[in-house]
Amino acid sequence: MSLVQMDSSKSLSHQVMDSEFDPESSWITVMCRASRFQISVSLKDLRGSCFELEYSQLVAKVVDMDGGADDDYEALSSLYAKPTRDRHSINPFALMIPSRDLPQYPQVCCSKASDIHIIPVVTDTCDYLSEIPQKASIGDGTIKFFKPALDKSQIIREIEMHSRILNAYLKGKMRVANFHSIVISKDSKMTIGLLFDFIPSIGESLQSRQWKMASEHHAKWKQQVTAIVKELHSHDIVWGDVHPGNIVIDKNFDAWIVDFGGGWIEDFVDRKKAGTKERDWQGVQRIFEGWITL
């Protein structure tokens, strides 16, 4: 996948992915400009230098940080991995899935990553080169939504559920983003992610405060989501991961549902009901009769 409109002169922040501190040796993994840096320090290499005492003091502060002063915490906490933004940062250890590990889907189109252009979200504080994109354009310039292949079981379920939607002739008849293609590497050996038709939204899901507070639309959204789930269930298709973050509100204030990869959030669905129609209805009820009224 190629990047468009990238300005290499911009100063990019880094993202701490992982770290470990020990009196004898320490390391930290950092992502910056789509490159992974593994920085290691060993006390034995610092013996006799002016950094030996400084290193030992720093590690001691890390170990005791829970009880340390606020200025110590502020200085040292920057060395720890932090939660990423909603669309997640690139995991430098696992990003793609070998295509041979996935079932073959001859009926599904494939797009070569080399033919796709990433549309980055550029901010002053984000290392956008190290973030997984959400938007990409294909050869004809059409904008698509990109979902990375981070979990094998979720990718398989996503493809299979959308294949069922296609086989049931429901494509384009519901407010469910149409599945476009599987993104593969140039040599086809790796599966990188999936492309979907882009929902014309302002980029917010029902989980946002803006839509949660828009009470004048809640009854309509409940009716729309209910109708979609009923149609899916009539064809034995289970939505799966029901929660406000998977309900997208478009520019016409209509509700769409996304994400057929499975999983669950226990605030909305009981774990024992995972992957069932009952779970879908439980999630819809908890969203529109509980969570959204709080």
PDB file of C-alpha atoms in Angstrom:
ATOM      1  CA  MET A   1       0.000   0.000   0.000  1.00  0.00           C
ATOM      2  CA  SER A   2       1.405   3.373  -0.920  1.00  0.00           C
ATOM      3  CA  LEU A   3       1.099   6.631   0.963  1.00  0.00           C
ATOM      4  CA  VAL A   4      -0.280   9.779  -0.592  1.00  0.00           C
ATOM      5  CA  GLN A   5       0.526  13.406   0.168  1.00  0.00           C
ATOM      6  CA  MET A   6       3.177  12.571   2.743  1.00  0.00           C
ATOM      7  CA  ASP A   7       5.400  15.401   3.943  1.00  0.00           C
ATOM      8  CA  SER A   8       8.609  13.916   5.306  1.00  0.00           C
ATOM      9  CA  SER A   9       9.602  17.271   6.745  1.00  0.00           C
ATOM     10  CA  LYS A  10       6.878  17.092   9.380  1.00  0.00           C
ATOM     11  CA  SER A  11       8.010  16.211  12.869  1.00  0.00           C
ATOM     12  CA  LEU A  12       6.329  12.956  13.897  1.00  0.00           C
ATOM     13  CA  SER A  13       5.786  11.730  17.397  1.00  0.00           C
ATOM     14  CA  HIS A  14       6.750   8.207  18.378  1.00  0.00           C
ATOM     15  CA  GLN A  15       4.639   5.449  19.906  1.00  0.00           C
ATOM     16  CA  VAL A  16       5.969   3.270  22.716  1.00  0.00           C
ATOM     17  CA  MET A  17       4.767  -0.262  21.944  1.00  0.00           C
ATOM     18  CA  ASP A  18       6.339  -2.264  24.765  1.00  0.00           C
ATOM     19  CA  SER A  19       9.010  -1.982  27.437  1.00  0.00           C
ATOM     20  CA  GLU A  20      10.650  -3.845  30.290  1.00  0.00           C
ATOM     21  CA  PHE A  21      12.928  -2.526  33.031  1.00  0.00           C
ATOM     22  CA  ASP A  22      15.305  -4.546  35.192  1.00  0.00           C
ATOM     23  CA  PRO A  23      18.360  -3.561  37.283  1.00  0.00           C
ATOM     24  CA  GLU A  24      20.641  -5.610  35.024  1.00  0.00           C
ATOM     25  CA  SER A  25      19.178  -4.828  31.600  1.00  0.00           C
ATOM     26  CA  SER A  26      16.216  -2.972  30.083  1.00  0.00           C
ATOM     27  CA  TRP A  27      14.616  -2.525  26.677  1.00  0.00           C
ATOM     28  CA  ILE A  28      11.957  -0.442  24.984  1.00  0.00           C
ATOM     29  CA  THR A  29      10.216  -0.889  21.615  1.00  0.00           C
ATOM     30  CA  VAL A  30       9.249   2.265  19.741  1.00  0.00           C
ATOM     31  CA  MET A  31       7.394   2.785  16.460  1.00  0.00           C
ATOM     32  CA  CYS A  32       8.195   5.918  14.449  1.00  0.00           C
ATOM     33  CA  ARG A  33       7.694   6.589  10.729  1.00  0.00           C
ATOM     34  CA  ALA A  34       6.449   3.021  10.242  1.00  0.00           C
ATOM     35  CA  SER A  35       9.740   1.620  11.553  1.00  0.00           C
ATOM     36  CA  ARG A  36      10.280  -0.413  14.702  1.00  0.00           C
ATOM     37  CA  PHE A  37      13.158   0.450  16.989  1.00  0.00           C
ATOM     38  CA  GLN A  38      14.283  -1.935  19.727  1.00  0.00           C
ATOM     39  CA  ILE A  39      16.437  -0.016  22.219  1.00  0.00           C
ATOM     40  CA  SER A  40      18.303  -2.121  24.765  1.00  0.00           C
ATOM     41  CA  VAL A  41      20.516  -1.070  27.663  1.00  0.00           C
ATOM     42  CA  SER A  42      22.682  -3.408  29.748  1.00  0.00           C
ATOM     43  CA  LEU A  43      24.179  -2.342  33.062  1.00  0.00           C
ATOM     44  CA  LYS A  44      27.385  -4.279  32.344  1.00  0.00           C
ATOM     45  CA  ASP A  45      27.990  -2.076  29.303  1.00  0.00           C
ATOM     46  CA  LEU A  46      27.739   1.015  31.493  1.00  0.00           C
ATOM     47  CA  ARG A  47      30.163  -0.135  34.193  1.00  0.00           C
ATOM     48  CA  GLY A  48      32.717   2.559  34.984  1.00  0.00           C
ATOM     49  CA  SER A  49      30.937   5.224  32.946  1.00  0.00           C
ATOM     50  CA  CYS A  50      29.062   8.323  34.081  1.00  0.00           C
ATOM     51  CA  PHE A  51      25.803   6.597  33.068  1.00  0.00           C
ATOM     52  CA  GLU A  52      26.099   3.654  35.468  1.00  0.00           C
ATOM     53  CA  LEU A  53      24.640   5.471  38.473  1.00  0.00           C
ATOM     54  CA  GLU A  54      22.066   7.326  36.347  1.00  0.00           C
ATOM     55  CA  TYR A  55      20.783   4.055  34.892  1.00  0.00           C
ATOM     56  CA  SER A  56      20.473   2.392  38.297  1.00  0.00           C
ATOM     57  CA  GLN A  57      18.616   5.395  39.680  1.00  0.00           C
ATOM     58  CA  LEU A  58      16.263   5.501  36.720  1.00  0.00           C
ATOM     59  CA  VAL A  59      15.375   1.804  36.985  1.00  0.00           C
ATOM     60  CA  ALA A  60      14.846   2.167  40.726  1.00  0.00           C
ATOM     61  CA  LYS A  61      12.398   4.997  40.069  1.00  0.00           C
ATOM     62  CA  VAL A  62      10.517   2.869  37.565  1.00  0.00           C
ATOM     63  CA  VAL A  63      10.211   0.009  40.074  1.00  0.00           C
ATOM     64  CA  ASP A  64       8.967   2.403  42.767  1.00  0.00           C
ATOM     65  CA  MET A  65       6.905   4.602  40.454  1.00  0.00           C
ATOM     66  CA  ASP A  66       3.589   3.821  42.142  1.00  0.00           C
ATOM     67  CA  GLY A  67       4.818   5.622  45.210  1.00  0.00           C
ATOM     68  CA  GLY A  68       7.002   8.171  43.482  1.00  0.00           C
ATOM     69  CA  ALA A  69       6.647  11.907  43.126  1.00  0.00           C
ATOM     70  CA  ASP A  70       4.446  13.351  40.401  1.00  0.00           C
ATOM     71  CA  ASP A  71       7.424  14.686  38.439  1.00  0.00           C
ATOM     72  CA  ASP A  72       9.056  11.248  38.497  1.00  0.00           C
ATOM     73  CA  TYR A  73       5.860   9.657  37.197  1.00  0.00           C
ATOM     74  CA  GLU A  74       5.476  12.185  34.429  1.00  0.00           C
ATOM     75  CA  ALA A  75       9.061  11.673  33.281  1.00  0.00           C
ATOM     76  CA  LEU A  76       9.051   7.878  33.440  1.00  0.00           C
ATOM     77  CA  SER A  77       5.525   7.113  32.256  1.00  0.00           C
ATOM     78  CA  SER A  78       6.528   8.180  28.748  1.00  0.00           C
ATOM     79  CA  LEU A  79       8.593   4.986  28.571  1.00  0.00           C
ATOM     80  CA  TYR A  80       5.583   2.705  28.994  1.00  0.00           C
ATOM     81  CA  ALA A  81       3.286   1.400  26.282  1.00  0.00           C
ATOM     82  CA  LYS A  82       0.010   3.315  26.194  1.00  0.00           C
ATOM     83  CA  PRO A  83      -3.460   2.568  24.799  1.00  0.00           C
ATOM     84  CA  THR A  84      -3.674   3.601  21.176  1.00  0.00           C
ATOM     85  CA  ARG A  85      -6.392   5.610  19.506  1.00  0.00           C
ATOM     86  CA  ASP A  86      -9.628   4.019  18.370  1.00  0.00           C
ATOM     87  CA  ARG A  87      -8.250   2.867  15.052  1.00  0.00           C
ATOM     88  CA  HIS A  88      -5.154   1.348  16.722  1.00  0.00           C
ATOM     89  CA  SER A  89      -1.480   1.727  15.992  1.00  0.00           C
ATOM     90  CA  ILE A  90       0.454  -0.746  13.929  1.00  0.00           C
ATOM     91  CA  ASN A  91       1.466  -3.767  15.962  1.00  0.00           C
ATOM     92  CA  PRO A  92       5.110  -4.259  15.018  1.00  0.00           C
ATOM     93  CA  PHE A  93       4.957  -7.935  15.945  1.00  0.00           C
ATOM     94  CA  ALA A  94       1.840  -9.111  14.078  1.00  0.00           C
ATOM     95  CA  LEU A  95       0.061  -7.241  11.316  1.00  0.00           C
ATOM     96  CA  MET A  96      -0.607  -9.665   8.469  1.00  0.00           C
ATOM     97  CA  ILE A  97      -1.856 -13.239   8.198  1.00  0.00           C
ATOM     98  CA  PRO A  98      -0.249 -15.798   5.856  1.00  0.00           C
ATOM     99  CA  SER A  99      -2.786 -16.421   3.092  1.00  0.00           C
ATOM    100  CA  ARG A 100      -2.152 -20.159   3.307  1.00  0.00           C
ATOM    101  CA  ASP A 101      -3.587 -20.096   6.854  1.00  0.00           C
ATOM    102  CA  LEU A 102      -6.955 -18.851   5.612  1.00  0.00           C
ATOM    103  CA  PRO A 103      -9.679 -20.711   3.696  1.00  0.00           C
ATOM    104  CA  GLN A 104      -9.877 -20.014  -0.018  1.00  0.00           C
ATOM    105  CA  TYR A 105     -12.698 -17.749  -1.149  1.00  0.00           C
ATOM    106  CA  PRO A 106     -12.799 -17.963  -4.966  1.00  0.00           C
ATOM    107  CA  GLN A 107     -16.017 -15.931  -5.080  1.00  0.00           C
ATOM    108  CA  VAL A 108     -14.402 -12.972  -3.287  1.00  0.00           C
ATOM    109  CA  CYS A 109     -12.356 -10.363  -5.146  1.00  0.00           C
ATOM    110  CA  CYS A 110      -8.787  -9.639  -4.093  1.00  0.00           C
ATOM    111  CA  SER A 111      -6.961  -6.311  -4.261  1.00  0.00           C
ATOM    112  CA  LYS A 112      -3.170  -6.073  -4.381  1.00  0.00           C
ATOM    113  CA  ALA A 113      -1.809  -3.771  -1.701  1.00  0.00           C
ATOM    114  CA  SER A 114       0.473  -2.170  -4.302  1.00  0.00           C
ATOM    115  CA  ASP A 115      -2.627  -0.917  -6.147  1.00  0.00           C
ATOM    116  CA  ILE A 116      -4.142   0.770  -3.107  1.00  0.00           C
ATOM    117  CA  HIS A 117      -3.342   4.253  -1.819  1.00  0.00           C
ATOM    118  CA  ILE A 118      -3.584   4.981   1.901  1.00  0.00           C
ATOM    119  CA  ILE A 119      -5.381   8.157   2.880  1.00  0.00           C
ATOM    120  CA  PRO A 120      -3.704   9.184   6.141  1.00  0.00           C
ATOM    121  CA  VAL A 121      -5.185  11.320   8.885  1.00  0.00           C
ATOM    122  CA  VAL A 122      -2.435  13.828   9.571  1.00  0.00           C
ATOM    123  CA  THR A 123      -2.281  15.579  12.934  1.00  0.00           C
ATOM    124  CA  ASP A 124       0.442  17.413  14.826  1.00  0.00           C
ATOM    125  CA  THR A 125       0.609  14.827  17.606  1.00  0.00           C
ATOM    126  CA  CYS A 126       0.157  11.543  15.771  1.00  0.00           C
ATOM    127  CA  ASP A 127       2.787   9.490  13.977  1.00  0.00           C
ATOM    128  CA  TYR A 128       0.417   8.763  11.122  1.00  0.00           C
ATOM    129  CA  LEU A 129       3.018   6.651   9.306  1.00  0.00           C
ATOM    130  CA  SER A 130       2.852   4.149  12.166  1.00  0.00           C
ATOM    131  CA  GLU A 131      -0.930   4.004  12.400  1.00  0.00           C
ATOM    132  CA  ILE A 132      -3.200   1.539  10.665  1.00  0.00           C
ATOM    133  CA  PRO A 133      -5.265   3.550   8.174  1.00  0.00           C
ATOM    134  CA  GLN A 134      -9.027   3.526   8.022  1.00  0.00           C
ATOM    135  CA  LYS A 135      -9.387   5.020   4.567  1.00  0.00           C
ATOM    136  CA  ALA A 136      -7.832   3.984   1.265  1.00  0.00           C
ATOM    137  CA  SER A 137      -8.500   4.655  -2.401  1.00  0.00           C
ATOM    138  CA  ILE A 138      -8.533   2.044  -5.147  1.00  0.00           C
ATOM    139  CA  GLY A 139      -7.537   2.418  -8.797  1.00  0.00           C
ATOM    140  CA  ASP A 140     -10.593   4.399  -9.896  1.00  0.00           C
ATOM    141  CA  GLY A 141     -10.213   6.817  -6.983  1.00  0.00           C
ATOM    142  CA  THR A 142     -13.121   5.397  -4.978  1.00  0.00           C
ATOM    143  CA  ILE A 143     -12.672   5.711  -1.211  1.00  0.00           C
ATOM    144  CA  LYS A 144     -12.936   2.498   0.798  1.00  0.00           C
ATOM    145  CA  PHE A 145     -12.823   1.606   4.482  1.00  0.00           C
ATOM    146  CA  PHE A 146      -9.834  -0.555   5.419  1.00  0.00           C
ATOM    147  CA  LYS A 147      -9.993  -3.192   8.159  1.00  0.00           C
ATOM    148  CA  PRO A 148      -6.619  -4.752   9.040  1.00  0.00           C
ATOM    149  CA  ALA A 149      -6.055  -8.510   9.314  1.00  0.00           C
ATOM    150  CA  LEU A 150      -5.108  -8.552  12.978  1.00  0.00           C
ATOM    151  CA  ASP A 151      -7.033 -11.664  14.037  1.00  0.00           C
ATOM    152  CA  LYS A 152      -7.413 -14.797  11.926  1.00  0.00           C
ATOM    153  CA  SER A 153     -10.757 -15.945  13.370  1.00  0.00           C
ATOM    154  CA  GLN A 154     -12.282 -12.487  13.037  1.00  0.00           C
ATOM    155  CA  ILE A 155     -11.174 -12.098   9.430  1.00  0.00           C
ATOM    156  CA  ILE A 156     -12.612 -15.523   8.555  1.00  0.00           C
ATOM    157  CA  ARG A 157     -15.944 -14.756  10.209  1.00  0.00           C
ATOM    158  CA  GLU A 158     -16.121 -11.315   8.574  1.00  0.00           C
ATOM    159  CA  ILE A 159     -15.611 -12.793   5.106  1.00  0.00           C
ATOM    160  CA  GLU A 160     -18.034 -15.656   5.685  1.00  0.00           C
ATOM    161  CA  MET A 161     -20.839 -13.429   7.040  1.00  0.00           C
ATOM    162  CA  HIS A 162     -20.508 -11.008   4.135  1.00  0.00           C
ATOM    163  CA  SER A 163     -20.462 -13.935   1.717  1.00  0.00           C
ATOM    164  CA  ARG A 164     -23.772 -15.059   3.209  1.00  0.00           C
ATOM    165  CA  ILE A 165     -25.156 -11.529   2.782  1.00  0.00           C
ATOM    166  CA  LEU A 166     -24.104 -11.636  -0.875  1.00  0.00           C
ATOM    167  CA  ASN A 167     -25.573 -15.105  -1.445  1.00  0.00           C
ATOM    168  CA  ALA A 168     -28.859 -14.014   0.136  1.00  0.00           C
ATOM    169  CA  TYR A 169     -29.032 -11.110  -2.348  1.00  0.00           C
ATOM    170  CA  LEU A 170     -29.034  -8.605   0.516  1.00  0.00           C
ATOM    171  CA  LYS A 171     -26.108  -6.548  -0.754  1.00  0.00           C
ATOM    172  CA  GLY A 172     -27.182  -2.926  -1.101  1.00  0.00           C
ATOM    173  CA  LYS A 173     -30.595  -3.632   0.439  1.00  0.00           C
ATOM    174  CA  MET A 174     -29.613  -2.943   4.055  1.00  0.00           C
ATOM    175  CA  ARG A 175     -27.528  -0.317   5.792  1.00  0.00           C
ATOM    176  CA  VAL A 176     -24.563  -2.675   6.088  1.00  0.00           C
ATOM    177  CA  ALA A 177     -21.317  -1.577   4.446  1.00  0.00           C
ATOM    178  CA  ASN A 178     -20.772  -3.651   1.292  1.00  0.00           C
ATOM    179  CA  PHE A 179     -17.721  -5.912   1.336  1.00  0.00           C
ATOM    180  CA  HIS A 180     -15.420  -5.014  -1.567  1.00  0.00           C
ATOM    181  CA  SER A 181     -12.312  -7.218  -1.482  1.00  0.00           C
ATOM    182  CA  ILE A 182      -9.521  -8.952   0.421  1.00  0.00           C
ATOM    183  CA  VAL A 183      -6.267  -6.988   0.455  1.00  0.00           C
ATOM    184  CA  ILE A 184      -3.258  -9.192  -0.257  1.00  0.00           C
ATOM    185  CA  SER A 185       0.451  -8.614  -0.718  1.00  0.00           C
ATOM    186  CA  LYS A 186       1.946  -8.291  -4.185  1.00  0.00           C
ATOM    187  CA  ASP A 187       3.043 -11.939  -4.159  1.00  0.00           C
ATOM    188  CA  SER A 188      -0.316 -13.031  -2.652  1.00  0.00           C
ATOM    189  CA  LYS A 189       1.442 -14.773   0.230  1.00  0.00           C
ATOM    190  CA  MET A 190       0.083 -12.459   2.944  1.00  0.00           C
ATOM    191  CA  THR A 191      -3.433 -11.248   3.700  1.00  0.00           C
ATOM    192  CA  ILE A 192      -3.274  -7.662   4.913  1.00  0.00           C
ATOM    193  CA  GLY A 193      -6.914  -6.762   5.478  1.00  0.00           C
ATOM    194  CA  LEU A 194     -10.343  -6.145   4.003  1.00  0.00           C
ATOM    195  CA  LEU A 195     -11.900  -3.286   2.040  1.00  0.00           C
ATOM    196  CA  PHE A 196     -15.503  -2.129   2.466  1.00  0.00           C
ATOM    197  CA  ASP A 197     -17.591   0.539   0.789  1.00  0.00           C
ATOM    198  CA  PHE A 198     -17.180   3.730   2.760  1.00  0.00           C
ATOM    199  CA  ILE A 199     -20.180   4.880   4.811  1.00  0.00           C
ATOM    200  CA  PRO A 200     -20.757   8.612   4.205  1.00  0.00           C
ATOM    201  CA  SER A 201     -20.577   9.566   7.868  1.00  0.00           C
ATOM    202  CA  ILE A 202     -18.848  12.287   9.851  1.00  0.00           C
ATOM    203  CA  GLY A 203     -16.613   9.605  11.322  1.00  0.00           C
ATOM    204  CA  GLU A 204     -18.535   9.010  14.535  1.00  0.00           C
ATOM    205  CA  SER A 205     -20.332   5.956  15.866  1.00  0.00           C
ATOM    206  CA  LEU A 206     -23.266   5.871  18.250  1.00  0.00           C
ATOM    207  CA  GLN A 207     -20.679   5.626  21.011  1.00  0.00           C
ATOM    208  CA  SER A 208     -19.785   9.299  20.575  1.00  0.00           C
ATOM    209  CA  ARG A 209     -21.238  11.790  23.008  1.00  0.00           C
ATOM    210  CA  GLN A 210     -22.722  13.741  20.088  1.00  0.00           C
ATOM    211  CA  TRP A 211     -25.005  10.898  19.013  1.00  0.00           C
ATOM    212  CA  LYS A 212     -25.700   9.611  22.507  1.00  0.00           C
ATOM    213  CA  MET A 213     -27.097  13.040  23.349  1.00  0.00           C
ATOM    214  CA  ALA A 214     -29.159  13.267  20.129  1.00  0.00           C
ATOM    215  CA  SER A 215     -32.248  11.831  21.837  1.00  0.00           C
ATOM    216  CA  GLU A 216     -34.569  13.039  19.068  1.00  0.00           C
ATOM    217  CA  HIS A 217     -33.069  10.363  16.771  1.00  0.00           C
ATOM    218  CA  HIS A 218     -32.834   7.451  19.208  1.00  0.00           C
ATOM    219  CA  ALA A 219     -36.245   5.919  18.428  1.00  0.00           C
ATOM    220  CA  LYS A 220     -35.506   5.987  14.697  1.00  0.00           C
ATOM    221  CA  TRP A 221     -32.077   4.424  15.141  1.00  0.00           C
ATOM    222  CA  LYS A 222     -33.514   1.673  17.321  1.00  0.00           C
ATOM    223  CA  GLN A 223     -36.118   0.916  14.652  1.00  0.00           C
ATOM    224  CA  GLN A 224     -33.489   0.895  11.893  1.00  0.00           C
ATOM    225  CA  VAL A 225     -31.059  -1.367  13.755  1.00  0.00           C
ATOM    226  CA  THR A 226     -33.909  -3.694  14.743  1.00  0.00           C
ATOM    227  CA  ALA A 227     -35.026  -3.984  11.102  1.00  0.00           C
ATOM    228  CA  ILE A 228     -31.489  -4.788   9.937  1.00  0.00           C
ATOM    229  CA  VAL A 229     -30.984  -7.462  12.600  1.00  0.00           C
ATOM    230  CA  LYS A 230     -34.365  -9.041  11.800  1.00  0.00           C
ATOM    231  CA  GLU A 231     -33.446  -9.248   8.113  1.00  0.00           C
ATOM    232  CA  LEU A 232     -30.071 -10.786   8.899  1.00  0.00           C
ATOM    233  CA  HIS A 233     -31.600 -13.355  11.249  1.00  0.00           C
ATOM    234  CA  SER A 234     -34.190 -14.348   8.648  1.00  0.00           C
ATOM    235  CA  HIS A 235     -31.233 -15.576   6.577  1.00  0.00           C
ATOM    236  CA  ASP A 236     -29.457 -17.184   9.578  1.00  0.00           C
ATOM    237  CA  ILE A 237     -26.817 -14.447   9.684  1.00  0.00           C
ATOM    238  CA  VAL A 238     -25.731 -13.337  13.159  1.00  0.00           C
ATOM    239  CA  TRP A 239     -24.271  -9.846  13.593  1.00  0.00           C
ATOM    240  CA  GLY A 240     -22.126 -10.858  16.534  1.00  0.00           C
ATOM    241  CA  ASP A 241     -20.291  -7.932  18.070  1.00  0.00           C
ATOM    242  CA  VAL A 242     -23.215  -5.753  19.174  1.00  0.00           C
ATOM    243  CA  HIS A 243     -22.217  -2.504  20.873  1.00  0.00           C
ATOM    244  CA  PRO A 244     -22.575   1.266  20.220  1.00  0.00           C
ATOM    245  CA  GLY A 245     -19.162   1.496  18.556  1.00  0.00           C
ATOM    246  CA  ASN A 246     -20.423  -0.794  15.778  1.00  0.00           C
ATOM    247  CA  ILE A 247     -23.406   1.398  14.926  1.00  0.00           C
ATOM    248  CA  VAL A 248     -22.359   4.181  12.534  1.00  0.00           C
ATOM    249  CA  ILE A 249     -24.529   7.247  11.945  1.00  0.00           C
ATOM    250  CA  ASP A 250     -24.356   8.630   8.402  1.00  0.00           C
ATOM    251  CA  LYS A 251     -24.765  12.177   7.115  1.00  0.00           C
ATOM    252  CA  ASN A 252     -28.521  11.645   6.746  1.00  0.00           C
ATOM    253  CA  PHE A 253     -28.792  10.628  10.422  1.00  0.00           C
ATOM    254  CA  ASP A 254     -29.481   7.006   9.512  1.00  0.00           C
ATOM    255  CA  ALA A 255     -27.989   4.059  11.413  1.00  0.00           C
ATOM    256  CA  TRP A 256     -25.706   1.431   9.849  1.00  0.00           C
ATOM    257  CA  ILE A 257     -24.231  -1.659  11.492  1.00  0.00           C
ATOM    258  CA  VAL A 258     -20.624  -2.759  10.991  1.00  0.00           C
ATOM    259  CA  ASP A 259     -18.188  -5.444  12.140  1.00  0.00           C
ATOM    260  CA  PHE A 260     -19.140  -9.085  11.650  1.00  0.00           C
ATOM    261  CA  GLY A 261     -15.856 -10.348  13.057  1.00  0.00           C
ATOM    262  CA  GLY A 262     -17.305 -11.675  16.300  1.00  0.00           C
ATOM    263  CA  GLY A 263     -16.157 -10.836  19.788  1.00  0.00           C
ATOM    264  CA  TRP A 264     -18.224  -9.208  22.499  1.00  0.00           C
ATOM    265  CA  ILE A 265     -18.266  -6.487  25.141  1.00  0.00           C
ATOM    266  CA  GLU A 266     -19.772  -7.790  28.361  1.00  0.00           C
ATOM    267  CA  ASP A 267     -21.530  -4.498  29.134  1.00  0.00           C
ATOM    268  CA  PHE A 268     -23.822  -5.295  26.217  1.00  0.00           C
ATOM    269  CA  VAL A 269     -23.723  -9.067  25.724  1.00  0.00           C
ATOM    270  CA  ASP A 270     -23.291 -11.991  28.102  1.00  0.00           C
ATOM    271  CA  ARG A 271     -20.298 -14.106  27.192  1.00  0.00           C
ATOM    272  CA  LYS A 272     -22.281 -17.371  27.292  1.00  0.00           C
ATOM    273  CA  LYS A 273     -24.555 -16.077  24.523  1.00  0.00           C
ATOM    274  CA  ALA A 274     -21.691 -15.278  22.170  1.00  0.00           C
ATOM    275  CA  GLY A 275     -22.409 -15.816  18.477  1.00  0.00           C
ATOM    276  CA  THR A 276     -26.171 -16.344  18.807  1.00  0.00           C
ATOM    277  CA  LYS A 277     -29.275 -14.535  17.629  1.00  0.00           C
ATOM    278  CA  GLU A 278     -30.264 -14.199  21.277  1.00  0.00           C
ATOM    279  CA  ARG A 279     -27.046 -12.325  21.875  1.00  0.00           C
ATOM    280  CA  ASP A 280     -27.820  -9.890  19.053  1.00  0.00           C
ATOM    281  CA  TRP A 281     -31.188  -9.014  20.600  1.00  0.00           C
ATOM    282  CA  GLN A 282     -29.695  -8.747  24.049  1.00  0.00           C
ATOM    283  CA  GLY A 283     -27.154  -6.259  22.746  1.00  0.00           C
ATOM    284  CA  VAL A 284     -29.742  -4.173  20.890  1.00  0.00           C
ATOM    285  CA  GLN A 285     -31.922  -4.034  23.994  1.00  0.00           C
ATOM    286  CA  ARG A 286     -29.078  -3.044  26.290  1.00  0.00           C
ATOM    287  CA  ILE A 287     -28.003  -0.300  23.915  1.00  0.00           C
ATOM    288  CA  PHE A 288     -31.368   1.357  23.288  1.00  0.00           C
ATOM    289  CA  GLU A 289     -33.194   0.599  26.532  1.00  0.00           C
ATOM    290  CA  GLY A 290     -30.283   0.983  28.912  1.00  0.00           C
ATOM    291  CA  TRP A 291     -26.942   2.458  27.877  1.00  0.00           C
ATOM    292  CA  ILE A 292     -28.240   5.250  25.643  1.00  0.00           C
ATOM    293  CA  THR A 293     -30.569   6.581  28.352  1.00  0.00           C
ATOM    294  CA  LEU A 294     -27.840   6.965  30.970  1.00  0.00           C
TER     295      LEU A 294
END
